């Protein structure tokens, strides 16, 4: 998170921080592992009232940012989600809300309103995305004919598909990538829950079997969703990164405190040089995680030409170095750090799962090299 | 009056013949070594498996193949690490009593052999080798971490007995073990290493209360024990009063040397608790990514680490056995295994891609990668941390100056400790 | 009586206009920042380049653009780090006096500004800003390594003068510099930090003998100086007698902050001494390996490290400038830059393949990768080691306990030292 | 190197160690940087008398091993080459000698004899080798017709090409890979010296421009050199590794001693825990380097089925971990460690150059994955 927030941003962030502290203390988070949805509807609705879902939505649609940079503002919320290991589908709901506000038609207004009000949440299928190697089953395909869209295929894993009223799907059509907002109660949609390394987030495999929708369900121009998908990916990555950085910050603070409190061989752990130097590395990586994701968020808000490479650099760096950081926190805690009773794994899970979603570090390094390749000039 | 010992190759043939005639070949996919990452067994399943293993051990004993490195007078074979290694090669692919090997045969059995009285050895070692006694280690404590000698569990003399109070943690098999080897403090007025004593005690008794520890992946393999006024006769003391660190040092040596021990059967190629390179190949197959050069690079790295680890283990094991390098060099093997296992878990997780976050049974070998990754540091923590291994290598193997230990020369009761463990 | 300072954007425009009208655009491939890995320049080439830079600096001075962060009364512009940053963005792609920036403007000029007397500042700072005086640092010593405060070079009072004797090493520009900033020991009977004093002195004088050090890649950029009875008037002392560590601390702070300094012009995107990610792309192109996914993975990593390093430098620089984090946080930037530069050199070497072992001019960008790899640790050694940076971060930024320093409270003459430096 | 050599092996190794100590002390090695060949002919001839070139040659051809495992024996010599940063084309001469003894015809006997006597040295072109991605210019091609072989193409870098009387070349022919022993004075052979990161080894780019030789120059069956090349690669890698391990051993010992001798802040470097732990890692990697290369050498001697994977594991491990080890030695020395005056760079060079030759670590990881792929069974 930025070292300097404006006072408005600070109030905004702090409101959410205080809400999460009281509504989802760690004991509550831990018990949500058996909750079918992973979060309570009331909790989400109240969060939406604090602005969790409105930052990427234009003012004319009832949204608005705090600072003028909606994604930067949203990263302060996401950071607190990470700090508190908070539940709730922050990434997909915001990606869909932002998309519907900018590219959605009149038909999508009621959905957008319910997302803003927090009375429903949305899921987003990260589709046949951009430069990764197309692993997993081929994504969905669709045909458009006679005023109808017909959708077939499978997508997995999809966050909050089982909790969402709508899923934003990217499908291959003859003309190119096409996006469709699919109500989850449409005939032909089936949702199979998956197992996950997360405690509170729920993922599903979603199958579309001859799903028929009116063309009003289309989002943006059919066949022209490449840039839209790229933009959504950038949003999802930056929000997920901000959560991960919040989780890393908490894990780091907790472990540093442990090193001061815990004695071994008559000395605090914090007095051992080898551990001190590892903390120095951790601190360096942590500051770097903050720095690169903040820069990525600003670049996406500004539609800057370096947004793609910054977003992927942030994902690749936070994924790899963040994982090593939090695993080193586990190591310094020793056995207690891998017990369910200890809090550390809640942060470890957040970092781990976010690393695997929306492209692994290796996938994003490939994306970066594509950017480099497309730079014609020899430096 | 010692017989000439059996030649390794003739022993190998004898073992091979018996194994093929008497033991069940494993099914493909079947694993014996329990790892943290495996699906959790119910207590009934665990007990049934153990009963079967006791039976197998008795068969092995009756065949004259049990306790390869234990002396013949205690029911063993009086043979060498080379014989054990031959046995380890022959047992590959067959059912065998995996759960009995550690900690029962070693370090517990090995410590009894090193320090037990004649009477203690005669009573327990044959019973161990017949599969009649399963043992556990009561060594680590919640307060102690790597500082095993800082045990707070106390043993107070009471006539011919000792009264033990305290808590032990990270024990395995508490619900199934018969006996335990326990390190306790008998003197608080001397520096920590000089006030410890080792005892043996039956586990199932009223003064011992056992709690299972839930790990983040749901496993409940580990326990914590609370000892309340547990009475142990002085005849169940191992080694001298206040001489427990001499025993403890050897105890931990046996623990580090498991893979090069003459007491323990581990099929060649096994690395318990590790994500094996072979299973990573399956992750690549099941995610359809074998053709990706980056994935192949990672597969090559994983297999490289495994081959290097095996050859290193062999080099160090032979070097120690031949007396060319110090026993402390076992820490080198331990360090390498811990770090490379963590790296392999990371490689598997990376290859699994989104299946590392969420999965179904359809994901095949990729399905457990996320949970394995969450648990990856256990390879660098359990059985002595990699930090302790690095201390041992630098100070004991390379002779570099010892760390400043403010607890070294002062009565243990005055040693600074963690806030939570202060008086 | 201070004027309102010039607005950053109007300064930027003024700088841009002047730069475009007066400075030569660089050719593609042309680099200005000397790195260890570059082909060695002859002394004549070096002197010619420097003469041109003095001329450029004078032009910049006359244009009212020199010494952006230096006060106006000493010939500077009295502006801020933000103005310097704007200038750094505008200078990209143009010839500029690269060799004069460090150590002349900072740390030398910056230290003069912080601790010089009014007379010293009036004499030297305008001369520096006009390109008339080039400075060098006489700081490290052969015996000292990271322990800069353990300087053995002695300064003994003699009337109004001081007599200096000793040896300094890892200096740059000894053959071209006019003045030096020198740390010397003035008191051996107090702990090391309390017996140091800083002096300034002209380099070209009989008591100073300069030896070039040949680096393994043939570069002779660094020198060692032997000072024999060098006489320095007390008026050329900087700061208090025995107060040299106060000066030295600030001196090293300026050194760490070069990339966020208001005194130094460094084109945006430059990382002197580093193998840049962009040049690694050329290695991939020139070896025809851009399509190899493994090579692309490495290119992605190199560029990631570069972007992260840039954003980190900005975050830390702004945080320090705004007083949100301590000045010691500069060590974070230093650590990251050192480690990531070493990694980038490794990536380039890996991509170069056999051309890393042997090459001809045909190998293009791959040709220097082997030599760069041999020199890769210089990024983690020069300008304060990464080990020292980790000490600073853990102890000063995170407040962890200080290392035991047996030299801290004892007279310097009694401190244990390396065998080769004992009396 | 093996922890336990037989007494014969020990005497053999020690003889070379003493020879190198007296004939090429470090001061001599340093001054050889300006020597056109990098070594003196006398030095090489005397070394050959100590058995440097005879271990892979059969007894009937005048060679013979010490222990029965010629490559294992040769690694003890190569180890000493690394320990002393000794000059001389040990790898190519042995690869060619071993090849000629096993596969060479009568016509090659005089060459083999001169290699055994040390009166000439040989070069070996590591050709279009096995599983790497064919970087660099396409290797040589040849045609066989009318009792002649005609060879065209370029090979680079080739060790000792400028010093050798013969070069063993692998070329593509219609029938497949073919090996030819080319006298360097044949018309059409041109040898251009290359710059190198080594001090005493010399490399060249060799061009074959319509080089014509009688078919007696062929080695082995034309079109059938794949296995031969694989075997040569294994030899080259194991010998080069053994040199690298010797260099690592010296660099490690030297740096450990430095840590004991050098004081900083009133304490020896060896008392700093962070450095102690790095030395522990170094020691672990060093032992692992010894272990895996010894196992690889034995596997090649035994023609064991796991030879390929062990050789490549050794190359990949020693290349990567060995580089990190020796670079960490540089780091611990500080600035003095990168001066020409200090000895450390001689070992750094050996490790660095050997890493880049005969396939990088990444190339050998690809080779390992090919072995894994070809294992059909699911484990």
mmCIF file of C-alpha atoms in Angstrom, chain C residues 54 99-100 102-109 111-112 120 123-125 127-128 132-138 172-174 176-182 199-203 236 238:
data_model
loop_
_atom_site.group_PDB
_atom_site.id
_atom_site.type_symbol
_atom_site.label_atom_id
_atom_site.label_comp_id
_atom_site.label_asym_id
_atom_site.label_seq_id
_atom_site.Cartn_x
_atom_site.Cartn_y
_atom_site.Cartn_z
ATOM 1 C CA UNK C 54 34.022 19.728 -17.709
ATOM 2 C CA UNK C 99 31.601 11.148 -14.757
ATOM 3 C CA UNK C 100 31.212 14.314 -12.699
ATOM 4 C CA UNK C 102 29.508 10.805 -8.351
ATOM 5 C CA UNK C 103 31.551 11.079 -6.244
ATOM 6 C CA UNK C 104 32.126 14.780 -7.037
ATOM 7 C CA UNK C 105 28.630 16.283 -6.588
ATOM 8 C CA UNK C 106 27.676 13.642 -4.104
ATOM 9 C CA UNK C 107 28.876 12.378 -1.701
ATOM 10 C CA UNK C 108 31.837 14.849 -1.786
ATOM 11 C CA UNK C 109 29.924 18.033 -2.623
ATOM 12 C CA UNK C 111 29.340 16.403 2.554
ATOM 13 C CA UNK C 112 30.993 19.788 2.052
ATOM 14 C CA UNK C 120 35.258 25.914 2.479
ATOM 15 C CA UNK C 123 35.786 28.055 -2.220
ATOM 16 C CA UNK C 124 34.830 24.589 -3.447
ATOM 17 C CA UNK C 125 31.130 24.259 -4.237
ATOM 18 C CA UNK C 127 34.156 25.392 -8.490
ATOM 19 C CA UNK C 128 32.578 21.951 -8.411
ATOM 20 C CA UNK C 132 36.512 23.084 -12.351
ATOM 21 C CA UNK C 133 37.086 20.687 -9.485
ATOM 22 C CA UNK C 134 36.750 16.944 -9.668
ATOM 23 C CA UNK C 135 36.754 15.095 -6.363
ATOM 24 C CA UNK C 136 37.480 11.615 -5.135
ATOM 25 C CA UNK C 137 36.791 9.723 -1.914
ATOM 26 C CA UNK C 138 39.597 8.418 0.290
ATOM 27 C CA UNK C 172 38.156 5.932 -8.553
ATOM 28 C CA UNK C 173 39.487 8.765 -10.633
ATOM 29 C CA UNK C 174 42.750 9.117 -8.772
ATOM 30 C CA UNK C 176 41.936 12.708 -12.918
ATOM 31 C CA UNK C 177 40.699 14.135 -9.633
ATOM 32 C CA UNK C 178 41.748 17.469 -8.188
ATOM 33 C CA UNK C 179 40.678 17.086 -4.559
ATOM 34 C CA UNK C 180 39.951 14.241 -2.164
ATOM 35 C CA UNK C 181 37.797 13.771 0.907
ATOM 36 C CA UNK C 182 39.694 11.650 3.415
ATOM 37 C CA UNK C 199 40.051 16.200 5.857
ATOM 38 C CA UNK C 200 40.127 17.540 2.324
ATOM 39 C CA UNK C 201 43.327 17.592 0.350
ATOM 40 C CA UNK C 202 44.657 18.184 -3.170
ATOM 41 C CA UNK C 203 45.415 14.885 -4.877
ATOM 42 C CA UNK C 236 41.068 21.889 5.489
ATOM 43 C CA UNK C 238 35.824 19.001 7.771
#
